Amino acid sequence: MTGPAVETAPPQAPASTEPPVHKASRRKRLIPYWLLLPGILWLLVFFVLPMVYQASTSVQTGSLEEGFQVTWHFQTYWDAFTEYYPQFLRSLLYAGTATVLCLLLGYPLAYLIAFKAGRWRNLLLVLVIAPFFTSFLIRTLAWKTILADGGPVVAVLNDIGFLDVTSWLGMTEGDRVLATPLAVVCGLTYNFLPFMILPLYSSLERIDTRLHEAAGDLYARPSTVFRKVTFPLSMPGVVSGTLLTFIPASGDYVNAELLGSTDTRMIGNVIQSQYLRILDYPTAAALSFILMAIVLIMVTIYIRRAGTEDLV
Amino acid sequence: MRWLRRNLVVIAGLGTLAYMILPNVVVTVFSFNNPTGRFNYAWQEFSLDAWKDPCGVADMCGSLSLSLQIALWATIGATALGTAIAFALVRYRFRARGAVNSLIFLPMAMPEIVMAASLLALFLNMGIQLGFWTILIAHVMFCLSFVVAAVKARVLSMDPRLEEAARDLYAGPVQTFVRVTLPIAAPGIAAGALLSFALSFDDFIITNFNSGNTVTFPMFVWGSAQRGTPVQINVIGTAMFVIAVLVVLAGQMVGNRRKKAQPK
């Protein structure tokens, strides 16, 4: 008890003038740990420990009736990957497409709110945030109505030849949209747009508009101002927006289930049915670890490339 | 043509907004539908029946109140734990700070289904009965990081000289915290709490894995997509949208008034 306290006391401080200091500072040094303790404990028990359990589940063999045993059966990983790599590829493809679409659709809106909205800014922001508070499942089901076969939206898309293009790309079949990859990507894009717009907006909002004026004074055309000034300065928002879109989209199974068909199953659908219907826990655990590894590796490479560190 | 080019951003932005709002419009319109058959996907005729009797569907309002309770408790738990972590991270230098930061960041950087599945692995292995408590535990866990992020952002932008001034004026540590620190951090804490509530109330994936036979409102909607969707679901969806817009607008108005009231 006394040992460390003596060590931390300033060597030449006279005991008479500063007696309580080392005691108080010692107690003070413990404050952050007390503040952290409950929350970190919660994360360790309900976030880290479950990962350990899942890791052990993934190397078990057995059946539900006879029970599962840890047999260090790493083969499960290879079997699961070779059996389900189409679903992995499809997930990355759909999530990637949705992320790009979110960026293309979200950037103009974030730009509009940040620089051009004036007194409408608050209302527009509310309309972007409000979906967070209303059930996304109900809204996803609404897409079934919007994209219904023979409905007005599909008719218009057919008339302008849009469906010919997407058919050629393999994203739709005939004059249907529901139960095709296009419907799933449309749902994913829709569901994750707010996660793209909000980070974009907050990094655009921080840009000093005098930089735009300065660029204009130096005879930069508006497109040049955007390319050389606005976009580079919004990179932190682009990076965190694309991550916040891509990561959850890659594991999603709601859109593929509600708007897709058996041909659009993503890896999330497989993990969900392995865990909750087929009850093949080792395969399910291995699949979700493979997904986690793929996502973490891609994210790490992406962050290195994009070169931003302050994400949160 | 020139007008079009000048306003390209505005048009594209409003187009995106229309894309975002369209499902809400459809949900609202179809809450006045009188569908034939089990599904409410095609327009039949105008009717106020669902609005007159929103709880007329078996189990729906029960699941709604369960979701509200879980969201409330999860918000309280996550906000308390997360605020403490945020203060520790911003205000103190200590060992393992980097490790704590990454531990907070990880749940946000992981597909939800991975966390959902691993929690299920824990509960299965330990033989814990799935239900209210496992849902609540899971919700506090994933809301925590978002609270930390929201509060951290606010506390980081706070001027530490305000607290020094309070101490110079002989305010004790408790008094300084309650009278100075907490009011300044309040908007960040409120934002974190609001986000937790929304995330918990609307969570489907983690709840789907860890609820057992307990049915929250998103679980009810999910089930109804297979069994048949009652119009009342659209009524609840519409009401939630209106309430959300009003709450967020009110919050922003309070924030604006505060900003204006502050001396320059």
Coordinates of C-alpha atoms in Angstrom, one line a residue:
Chain A
M1 CA 0.0 0.0 0.0
T2 CA 2.6 2.5 1.1
G3 CA 5.3 1.4 -1.4
P4 CA 3.9 2.8 -4.7
A5 CA 2.5 5.8 -3.0
V6 CA 5.9 6.9 -1.8
E7 CA 7.3 6.3 -5.2
T8 CA 4.9 8.6 -6.9
A9 CA 5.4 11.4 -4.4
P10 CA 7.6 14.1 -5.8
P11 CA 11.1 13.3 -4.4
Q12 CA 11.7 16.8 -2.9
A13 CA 8.2 17.8 -1.9
P14 CA 8.2 18.6 1.8
A15 CA 5.7 16.4 3.6
S16 CA 4.3 19.4 5.6
T17 CA 3.0 21.3 2.6
E18 CA 1.7 18.5 0.4
P19 CA 0.7 15.6 2.6
P20 CA -2.6 14.7 0.9
V21 CA -1.3 15.0 -2.6
H22 CA 0.0 11.5 -3.2
K23 CA -3.0 9.9 -1.6
A24 CA -5.5 12.0 -3.5
S25 CA -3.6 11.5 -6.8
R26 CA -3.6 7.8 -6.3
R27 CA -7.3 7.7 -5.8
K28 CA -7.6 10.0 -8.8
R29 CA -5.6 7.7 -10.9
L30 CA -8.1 5.0 -10.2
I31 CA -11.1 7.0 -11.3
P32 CA -10.9 6.2 -15.0
Y33 CA -10.7 2.5 -14.2
W34 CA -13.8 2.7 -12.0
L35 CA -15.6 4.6 -14.8
L36 CA -14.6 2.0 -17.3
L37 CA -15.2 -1.1 -15.2
P38 CA -19.0 -1.8 -15.7
G39 CA -19.1 -1.0 -19.4
I40 CA -15.9 -2.9 -20.3
L41 CA -17.0 -5.8 -18.2
W42 CA -20.3 -5.9 -20.1
L43 CA -18.4 -5.9 -23.4
L44 CA -15.9 -8.5 -22.2
V45 CA -18.7 -10.9 -21.0
F46 CA -21.2 -10.3 -23.8
F47 CA -19.0 -9.5 -26.7
V48 CA -15.6 -11.0 -26.4
L49 CA -16.5 -14.1 -24.4
P50 CA -19.3 -15.0 -26.9
M51 CA -16.7 -14.9 -29.7
V52 CA -14.6 -17.4 -27.7
Y53 CA -17.6 -19.6 -27.4
Q54 CA -18.4 -19.3 -31.0
A55 CA -14.8 -20.2 -31.9
S56 CA -15.1 -23.3 -29.8
T57 CA -18.5 -24.1 -31.4
S58 CA -16.9 -23.9 -34.8
V59 CA -14.4 -26.7 -34.1
Q60 CA -17.0 -29.1 -32.5
T61 CA -18.5 -32.1 -34.1
G62 CA -21.6 -34.1 -33.2
S63 CA -25.3 -33.7 -33.5
L64 CA -28.1 -32.0 -31.7
E65 CA -29.4 -35.3 -30.2
E66 CA -26.0 -36.7 -29.1
G67 CA -24.5 -33.4 -28.1
F68 CA -21.5 -31.5 -29.5
Q69 CA -17.9 -32.1 -28.5
V70 CA -14.8 -30.0 -29.2
T71 CA -12.8 -32.2 -31.5
W72 CA -10.7 -29.4 -33.2
H73 CA -12.4 -30.3 -36.4
F74 CA -11.0 -27.4 -38.6
Q75 CA -12.3 -29.2 -41.7
T76 CA -15.6 -27.5 -41.0
Y77 CA -14.2 -24.2 -42.1
W78 CA -13.0 -25.5 -45.4
D79 CA -16.2 -27.5 -46.0
A80 CA -18.4 -24.5 -45.2
F81 CA -16.4 -22.2 -47.4
T82 CA -16.4 -24.5 -50.4
E83 CA -20.1 -25.2 -50.1
Y84 CA -21.2 -21.6 -49.6
Y85 CA -18.7 -19.5 -51.5
P86 CA -21.4 -18.5 -54.1
Q87 CA -23.3 -16.9 -51.2
F88 CA -20.2 -15.2 -49.9
L89 CA -19.4 -13.8 -53.3
R90 CA -23.0 -12.7 -53.8
S91 CA -23.1 -11.0 -50.4
L92 CA -19.9 -9.0 -51.2
L93 CA -21.2 -8.2 -54.6
Y94 CA -24.7 -7.0 -53.4
A95 CA -23.2 -5.1 -50.4
G96 CA -20.6 -3.5 -52.7
T97 CA -23.1 -2.4 -55.3
A98 CA -25.4 -1.1 -52.6
T99 CA -22.5 0.9 -51.1
V100 CA -21.6 2.5 -54.4
L101 CA -25.2 3.3 -55.0
C102 CA -25.6 4.8 -51.5
L103 CA -22.5 7.0 -52.2
L104 CA -23.8 8.2 -55.5
L105 CA -27.3 8.8 -54.2
G106 CA -26.3 10.1 -50.8
Y107 CA -23.6 12.5 -51.7
P108 CA -25.9 15.0 -53.5
L109 CA -28.4 15.0 -50.6
A110 CA -25.6 15.4 -48.0
Y111 CA -24.2 18.3 -50.1
L112 CA -27.6 19.8 -50.5
I113 CA -28.3 19.8 -46.7
A114 CA -24.8 21.1 -45.9
F115 CA -24.5 23.9 -48.4
K116 CA -27.8 24.8 -50.1
A117 CA -30.6 24.0 -47.8
G118 CA -30.7 27.3 -45.8
R119 CA -33.6 27.3 -43.4
W120 CA -34.8 23.9 -44.8
R121 CA -31.7 22.2 -43.3
N122 CA -33.3 21.1 -40.1
L123 CA -36.4 19.6 -41.8
L124 CA -34.2 17.7 -44.3
L125 CA -32.0 16.4 -41.5
V126 CA -35.1 15.2 -39.7
L127 CA -36.4 13.4 -42.8
V128 CA -33.0 11.6 -43.0
I129 CA -32.9 10.7 -39.3
A130 CA -36.6 9.8 -38.9
P131 CA -36.3 6.3 -40.6
F132 CA -34.0 5.3 -37.7
F133 CA -37.1 5.6 -35.5
T134 CA -39.6 3.8 -37.6
S135 CA -39.5 0.1 -38.1
F136 CA -37.2 -0.7 -41.0
L137 CA -39.0 -4.0 -41.5
I138 CA -42.3 -2.3 -42.2
R139 CA -40.6 0.0 -44.7
T140 CA -38.8 -2.9 -46.3
L141 CA -42.2 -4.7 -46.7
A142 CA -43.5 -1.5 -48.4
W143 CA -41.0 -2.2 -51.2
K144 CA -43.0 -5.3 -52.0
T145 CA -45.9 -3.0 -52.9
I146 CA -43.8 -0.5 -54.7
L147 CA -42.0 -3.1 -56.9
A148 CA -45.0 -5.3 -57.4
D149 CA -45.3 -7.1 -60.7
G150 CA -47.3 -5.0 -63.2
G151 CA -47.3 -2.0 -60.8
P152 CA -46.6 1.5 -62.0
V153 CA -42.9 1.6 -61.0
V154 CA -42.1 -1.6 -62.8
A155 CA -44.1 -0.4 -65.9
V156 CA -42.2 2.9 -66.0
L157 CA -38.8 1.1 -65.6
N158 CA -39.9 -1.2 -68.4
D159 CA -41.0 1.6 -70.7
I160 CA -37.7 3.6 -70.4
G161 CA -35.8 0.4 -71.2
F162 CA -34.2 0.3 -67.7
L163 CA -35.1 -3.3 -67.2
D164 CA -33.5 -4.2 -70.5
V165 CA -30.2 -2.9 -69.2
T166 CA -30.6 -4.7 -65.8
S167 CA -31.6 -7.9 -67.6
W168 CA -28.5 -7.7 -69.7
L169 CA -26.5 -7.2 -66.5
G170 CA -28.2 -10.3 -65.0
M171 CA -29.9 -8.3 -62.3
T172 CA -33.5 -8.8 -63.4
E173 CA -35.4 -11.4 -65.4
G174 CA -38.1 -10.4 -67.9
D175 CA -40.4 -7.7 -66.7
R176 CA -40.1 -8.6 -63.0
V177 CA -38.2 -6.8 -60.3
L178 CA -39.4 -8.5 -57.2
A179 CA -37.5 -11.7 -56.3
T180 CA -34.5 -10.5 -58.4
P181 CA -31.1 -9.3 -57.4
L182 CA -32.2 -5.7 -58.3
A183 CA -34.9 -5.8 -55.7
V184 CA -32.4 -7.0 -53.0
V185 CA -29.8 -4.3 -54.0
C186 CA -32.6 -1.7 -54.1
G187 CA -33.7 -2.7 -50.5
L188 CA -30.1 -2.7 -49.2
T189 CA -29.4 0.7 -50.7
Y190 CA -32.6 2.1 -49.2
N191 CA -32.0 0.6 -45.8
F192 CA -28.4 1.9 -45.4
L193 CA -28.7 5.3 -47.0
P194 CA -29.0 7.2 -43.7
F195 CA -25.8 5.5 -42.6
M196 CA -24.1 7.0 -45.6
I197 CA -25.7 10.5 -45.6
L198 CA -25.1 11.3 -41.9
P199 CA -21.2 10.9 -41.9
L200 CA -21.0 12.6 -45.3
Y201 CA -23.1 15.5 -44.0
S202 CA -21.1 15.9 -40.8
S203 CA -17.8 16.1 -42.7
L204 CA -19.2 18.4 -45.4
E205 CA -20.6 20.7 -42.8
R206 CA -17.2 21.2 -41.3
I207 CA -15.7 22.5 -44.6
D208 CA -15.1 26.3 -44.5
T209 CA -17.1 27.7 -47.4
R210 CA -14.4 30.4 -47.8
L211 CA -12.3 27.7 -49.4
H212 CA -14.9 27.4 -52.1
E213 CA -14.8 31.2 -52.7
A214 CA -11.0 31.2 -52.7
A215 CA -11.0 28.4 -55.3
G216 CA -13.6 30.4 -57.4
D217 CA -11.5 33.5 -57.1
L218 CA -8.6 31.5 -58.6
Y219 CA -10.8 30.8 -61.6
A220 CA -11.6 27.2 -60.7
R221 CA -14.7 25.9 -62.5
P222 CA -17.4 24.5 -60.1
S223 CA -16.5 21.0 -61.2
T224 CA -12.9 21.7 -60.4
V225 CA -13.8 23.1 -57.0
F226 CA -15.6 19.9 -56.2
R227 CA -12.9 17.7 -57.5
K228 CA -9.9 19.5 -55.9
V229 CA -11.4 21.0 -52.7
T230 CA -14.8 19.7 -51.6
F231 CA -14.4 16.0 -52.3
P232 CA -10.9 15.6 -50.8
L233 CA -12.0 17.4 -47.7
S234 CA -15.0 15.1 -47.3
M235 CA -12.9 12.0 -47.5
P236 CA -13.4 11.1 -43.7
G237 CA -17.1 11.1 -44.3
V238 CA -16.8 9.0 -47.5
V239 CA -14.7 6.5 -45.6
S240 CA -16.9 6.1 -42.6
G241 CA -20.1 6.3 -44.7
T242 CA -19.0 3.5 -47.0
L243 CA -17.9 1.4 -44.0
L244 CA -21.1 2.0 -42.1
T245 CA -23.0 0.9 -45.3
F246 CA -20.8 -2.0 -46.5
I247 CA -20.3 -3.8 -43.1
P248 CA -23.9 -4.3 -42.1
A249 CA -25.1 -4.8 -45.7
S250 CA -22.6 -7.7 -46.1
G251 CA -24.2 -9.6 -43.2
D252 CA -27.8 -8.7 -43.9
Y253 CA -30.4 -11.3 -44.6
V254 CA -33.6 -9.3 -44.2
N255 CA -33.7 -7.8 -47.7
A256 CA -32.7 -11.0 -49.4
E257 CA -35.4 -12.8 -47.5
L258 CA -38.2 -10.3 -48.0
L259 CA -37.5 -9.0 -51.5
G260 CA -35.4 -11.8 -53.1
S261 CA -35.8 -15.4 -53.9
T262 CA -33.8 -18.6 -53.3
D263 CA -31.4 -17.4 -56.1
T264 CA -30.5 -14.3 -54.2
R265 CA -29.7 -15.9 -50.8
M266 CA -26.8 -14.0 -49.1
I267 CA -24.4 -15.5 -46.6
G268 CA -26.6 -14.0 -43.8
N269 CA -29.5 -16.1 -44.9
V270 CA -27.3 -19.2 -44.7
I271 CA -26.0 -18.4 -41.3
Q272 CA -29.5 -17.7 -40.0
S273 CA -31.0 -20.9 -41.3
Q274 CA -28.0 -23.0 -40.2
Y275 CA -28.3 -21.6 -36.6
L276 CA -32.1 -21.3 -36.2
R277 CA -33.6 -23.9 -38.6
I278 CA -31.1 -26.7 -39.5
L279 CA -29.4 -26.4 -36.1
D280 CA -26.0 -27.2 -37.5
Y281 CA -24.1 -25.0 -35.0
P282 CA -20.5 -25.8 -36.0
T283 CA -21.1 -24.9 -39.7
A284 CA -23.0 -21.8 -38.7
A285 CA -20.2 -20.7 -36.3
A286 CA -17.5 -21.3 -39.0
L287 CA -19.5 -19.4 -41.6
S288 CA -19.9 -16.4 -39.4
F289 CA -16.2 -16.4 -38.5
I290 CA -15.3 -16.6 -42.2
L291 CA -17.6 -13.6 -42.8
M292 CA -16.0 -11.7 -40.0
A293 CA -12.5 -12.4 -41.3
I294 CA -13.4 -11.3 -44.8
V295 CA -15.0 -8.1 -43.6
L296 CA -12.2 -7.2 -41.2
I297 CA -9.5 -7.9 -43.8
M298 CA -11.3 -5.8 -46.4
V299 CA -11.9 -3.0 -44.0
T300 CA -8.3 -2.9 -42.8
I301 CA -7.0 -2.8 -46.4
Y302 CA -9.5 -0.1 -47.3
I303 CA -8.7 2.1 -44.3
R304 CA -5.0 1.8 -45.1
R305 CA -5.6 2.8 -48.7
A306 CA -8.0 5.6 -47.8
G307 CA -5.6 6.9 -45.2
T308 CA -7.9 8.2 -42.5
E309 CA -7.5 7.2 -38.9
D310 CA -10.2 9.2 -37.1
L311 CA -13.3 7.2 -37.9
V312 CA -15.5 7.3 -34.9
Chain B
M1 CA -31.0 23.6 -69.8
R2 CA -28.7 26.0 -68.0
W3 CA -31.2 26.1 -65.1
L4 CA -31.1 22.3 -65.0
R5 CA -27.3 22.2 -64.8
R6 CA -27.2 24.9 -62.1
N7 CA -29.6 23.0 -60.0
L8 CA -28.4 19.5 -60.6
V9 CA -27.3 19.0 -57.0
V10 CA -30.7 20.1 -55.7
I11 CA -32.6 17.9 -58.1
A12 CA -30.4 14.9 -57.4
G13 CA -30.6 15.5 -53.7
L14 CA -34.4 15.8 -53.7
G15 CA -34.6 12.7 -55.8
T16 CA -32.7 10.7 -53.2
L17 CA -35.0 12.2 -50.5
A18 CA -38.0 11.0 -52.5
Y19 CA -36.5 7.5 -52.7
M20 CA -36.1 7.6 -48.9
I21 CA -39.5 8.9 -48.1
L22 CA -41.5 6.8 -50.7
P23 CA -41.8 3.7 -48.5
N24 CA -43.1 5.8 -45.6
V25 CA -45.7 7.3 -48.0
V26 CA -46.8 3.8 -49.1
V27 CA -47.0 2.6 -45.5
T28 CA -49.2 5.6 -44.6
V29 CA -51.5 5.2 -47.7
F30 CA -51.9 1.5 -47.1
S31 CA -52.9 2.0 -43.5
F32 CA -56.2 3.2 -45.0
N33 CA -56.5 0.1 -47.2
N34 CA -59.2 -2.6 -46.8
P35 CA -57.3 -5.6 -48.2
T36 CA -58.9 -8.8 -49.3
G37 CA -56.9 -11.9 -48.2
R38 CA -54.0 -12.1 -45.8
F39 CA -51.6 -9.7 -47.3
N40 CA -51.8 -5.9 -47.5
Y41 CA -49.7 -5.4 -50.7
A42 CA -52.4 -4.4 -53.3
W43 CA -54.8 -1.5 -53.0
Q44 CA -58.4 -2.4 -52.6
E45 CA -60.6 0.3 -51.1
F46 CA -60.4 3.1 -48.5
S47 CA -61.2 2.2 -45.0
L48 CA -60.6 3.6 -41.5
D49 CA -61.1 0.2 -39.7
A50 CA -57.5 -0.3 -38.8
W51 CA -57.1 3.2 -37.4
K52 CA -60.3 2.8 -35.3
D53 CA -59.0 -0.5 -33.8
P54 CA -55.2 -0.5 -33.8
C55 CA -54.9 -3.3 -31.3
G56 CA -57.4 -5.5 -33.0
V57 CA -54.8 -8.0 -34.1
A58 CA -53.9 -10.7 -31.6
D59 CA -50.5 -10.2 -29.9
M60 CA -49.4 -7.2 -31.9
C61 CA -49.8 -4.5 -29.2
G62 CA -48.3 -6.9 -26.6
S63 CA -45.2 -7.2 -28.8
L64 CA -45.2 -3.4 -29.2
S65 CA -45.2 -2.8 -25.4
L66 CA -42.5 -5.5 -24.9
S67 CA -40.3 -3.7 -27.5
L68 CA -40.9 -0.4 -25.8
Q69 CA -39.9 -1.8 -22.4
I70 CA -36.8 -3.4 -23.7
A71 CA -35.8 -0.3 -25.6
L72 CA -36.3 1.8 -22.4
W73 CA -34.2 -0.5 -20.2
A74 CA -31.6 -1.0 -22.8
T75 CA -31.3 2.8 -23.3
I76 CA -30.9 3.4 -19.5
G77 CA -28.3 0.7 -19.2
A78 CA -26.3 1.6 -22.3
T79 CA -26.4 5.3 -21.6
A80 CA -25.2 4.9 -18.0
L81 CA -22.3 2.5 -19.0
G82 CA -21.4 4.3 -22.2
T83 CA -21.3 7.8 -20.7
A84 CA -18.9 6.6 -17.9
I85 CA -16.6 5.1 -20.6
A86 CA -16.7 8.2 -22.7
F87 CA -15.7 10.4 -19.8
A88 CA -12.9 8.1 -18.8
L89 CA -11.6 8.0 -22.4
V90 CA -11.7 11.8 -23.0
R91 CA -10.7 13.1 -19.6
Y92 CA -8.1 10.7 -18.3
R93 CA -4.8 9.3 -19.6
F94 CA -4.3 5.8 -18.5
R95 CA -2.7 2.6 -19.6
A96 CA -4.8 0.3 -21.9
R97 CA -6.5 3.4 -23.4
G98 CA -5.8 2.1 -26.9
A99 CA -7.2 -1.3 -26.1
V100 CA -10.3 0.2 -24.6
N101 CA -10.8 2.3 -27.8
S102 CA -10.6 -0.7 -30.1
L103 CA -12.9 -2.8 -27.8
I104 CA -15.5 0.0 -28.2
F105 CA -14.9 0.3 -31.9
L106 CA -15.2 -3.4 -32.7
P107 CA -18.9 -4.0 -32.2
M108 CA -19.6 -1.2 -34.7
A109 CA -17.1 -2.6 -37.2
M110 CA -18.6 -6.1 -37.2
P111 CA -21.6 -7.4 -39.2
E112 CA -24.5 -7.6 -36.8
I113 CA -25.1 -11.2 -37.6
V114 CA -21.7 -12.2 -36.3
M115 CA -22.4 -10.7 -32.9
A116 CA -25.9 -12.2 -32.9
A117 CA -24.6 -15.7 -33.7
S118 CA -21.8 -15.5 -31.1
L119 CA -24.2 -14.4 -28.3
L120 CA -26.4 -17.3 -29.2
A121 CA -23.4 -19.6 -29.0
L122 CA -22.7 -18.3 -25.5
F123 CA -26.3 -18.7 -24.3
L124 CA -26.6 -22.2 -25.9
N125 CA -23.3 -23.4 -24.4
M126 CA -24.2 -22.1 -20.9
G127 CA -27.7 -23.4 -21.1
I128 CA -29.3 -20.0 -20.5
Q129 CA -33.0 -19.7 -21.3
L130 CA -33.6 -17.3 -24.3
G131 CA -36.1 -14.5 -23.7
F132 CA -36.5 -11.0 -22.2
W133 CA -33.2 -11.0 -20.4
T134 CA -31.1 -12.3 -23.2
I135 CA -32.6 -9.7 -25.5
L136 CA -31.9 -7.0 -23.0
I137 CA -28.3 -8.1 -22.5
A138 CA -27.7 -8.1 -26.2
H139 CA -29.3 -4.7 -26.8
V140 CA -27.3 -3.0 -24.0
M141 CA -24.1 -4.6 -25.5
F142 CA -24.6 -3.2 -29.1
C143 CA -26.0 0.2 -28.0
L144 CA -23.1 0.8 -25.7
S145 CA -20.5 1.7 -28.5
F146 CA -22.9 4.2 -30.1
V147 CA -23.5 6.0 -26.8
V148 CA -19.7 6.2 -26.2
A149 CA -19.2 7.6 -29.7
A150 CA -22.0 10.2 -29.3
V151 CA -20.9 11.4 -25.8
K152 CA -17.2 11.3 -26.7
A153 CA -17.8 13.7 -29.6
R154 CA -19.6 16.2 -27.3
V155 CA -17.1 16.0 -24.4
L156 CA -14.1 16.4 -26.8
S157 CA -15.5 19.7 -28.0
M158 CA -16.0 21.0 -24.5
D159 CA -13.7 23.7 -23.1
P160 CA -11.9 22.4 -20.0
R161 CA -11.4 25.9 -18.8
L162 CA -15.1 26.1 -17.8
E163 CA -14.5 23.4 -15.2
E164 CA -11.3 25.0 -14.1
A165 CA -13.2 28.2 -13.6
A166 CA -15.8 26.4 -11.5
R167 CA -13.1 25.0 -9.3
D168 CA -11.5 28.4 -9.0
L169 CA -14.8 29.6 -7.7
Y170 CA -14.6 27.0 -4.9
A171 CA -17.0 24.4 -6.4
G172 CA -16.3 20.9 -5.2
P173 CA -15.7 18.1 -7.6
V174 CA -19.3 16.9 -7.3
Q175 CA -20.7 20.4 -7.7
T176 CA -18.5 21.0 -10.7
F177 CA -19.7 17.9 -12.3
V178 CA -23.4 18.4 -11.7
R179 CA -23.6 22.1 -12.4
V180 CA -21.0 22.5 -15.2
T181 CA -19.9 19.3 -16.8
L182 CA -23.2 17.4 -17.0
P183 CA -25.2 20.3 -18.5
I184 CA -22.6 20.8 -21.2
A185 CA -22.4 17.1 -22.0
A186 CA -26.2 16.7 -21.9
P187 CA -26.8 17.1 -25.6
G188 CA -24.3 14.3 -26.4
I189 CA -25.8 12.0 -23.7
A190 CA -29.3 12.8 -25.1
A191 CA -28.2 12.0 -28.6
G192 CA -26.6 8.7 -27.5
A193 CA -29.8 7.8 -25.5
L194 CA -32.1 8.6 -28.4
L195 CA -29.9 6.6 -30.8
S196 CA -29.9 3.6 -28.3
F197 CA -33.7 3.7 -28.0
A198 CA -34.1 3.8 -31.8
L199 CA -31.5 1.0 -32.4
S200 CA -32.9 -1.2 -29.7
F201 CA -36.6 -0.7 -30.6
D202 CA -36.0 -1.4 -34.2
D203 CA -33.4 -4.2 -33.9
F204 CA -34.2 -7.3 -35.7
I205 CA -31.1 -9.4 -36.5
I206 CA -29.7 -9.7 -32.9
T207 CA -33.2 -10.2 -31.5
N208 CA -34.1 -12.8 -34.1
F209 CA -31.1 -14.9 -32.8
N210 CA -31.5 -14.4 -29.1
S211 CA -35.2 -14.1 -28.4
G212 CA -36.3 -17.7 -28.2
N213 CA -40.1 -17.7 -28.2
T214 CA -40.3 -14.1 -27.0
V215 CA -41.9 -11.8 -29.7
T216 CA -40.8 -8.2 -30.0
F217 CA -42.5 -5.9 -32.4
P218 CA -39.9 -6.4 -35.2
M219 CA -40.3 -10.1 -34.7
F220 CA -44.0 -9.8 -35.0
V221 CA -43.6 -7.9 -38.3
W222 CA -41.2 -10.5 -39.6
G223 CA -43.6 -13.3 -38.7
S224 CA -46.5 -11.4 -40.4
A225 CA -44.5 -11.3 -43.6
Q226 CA -44.9 -15.0 -43.8
R227 CA -48.3 -15.5 -42.2
G228 CA -50.1 -12.4 -43.5
T229 CA -49.7 -8.7 -42.7
P230 CA -52.6 -7.0 -40.9
V231 CA -53.3 -3.4 -41.8
Q232 CA -52.7 -2.4 -38.2
I233 CA -48.9 -2.8 -38.8
N234 CA -49.1 0.1 -41.3
V235 CA -51.0 2.1 -38.7
I236 CA -48.2 1.6 -36.1
G237 CA -45.6 2.3 -38.8
T238 CA -47.3 5.6 -39.7
A239 CA -47.8 6.6 -36.1
M240 CA -44.1 5.9 -35.4
F241 CA -43.0 8.0 -38.3
V242 CA -45.1 11.0 -37.2
I243 CA -44.0 10.7 -33.6
A244 CA -40.3 10.4 -34.7
V245 CA -40.5 13.5 -36.9
L246 CA -42.1 15.5 -34.1
V247 CA -39.6 14.3 -31.4
V248 CA -36.6 15.0 -33.6
L249 CA -37.9 18.4 -34.7
A250 CA -38.7 19.3 -31.1
G251 CA -35.2 18.3 -30.1
Q252 CA -33.6 20.4 -32.8
M253 CA -35.7 23.4 -31.8
V254 CA -34.6 23.1 -28.2
G255 CA -31.0 22.9 -29.4
N256 CA -31.4 26.0 -31.6
R257 CA -33.0 28.0 -28.9
R258 CA -30.1 27.1 -26.6
K259 CA -27.6 28.1 -29.2
K260 CA -29.3 31.5 -29.6
A261 CA -29.6 32.0 -25.9
Q262 CA -25.8 31.6 -25.4
P263 CA -24.0 34.9 -25.3
K264 CA -21.5 35.4 -28.0

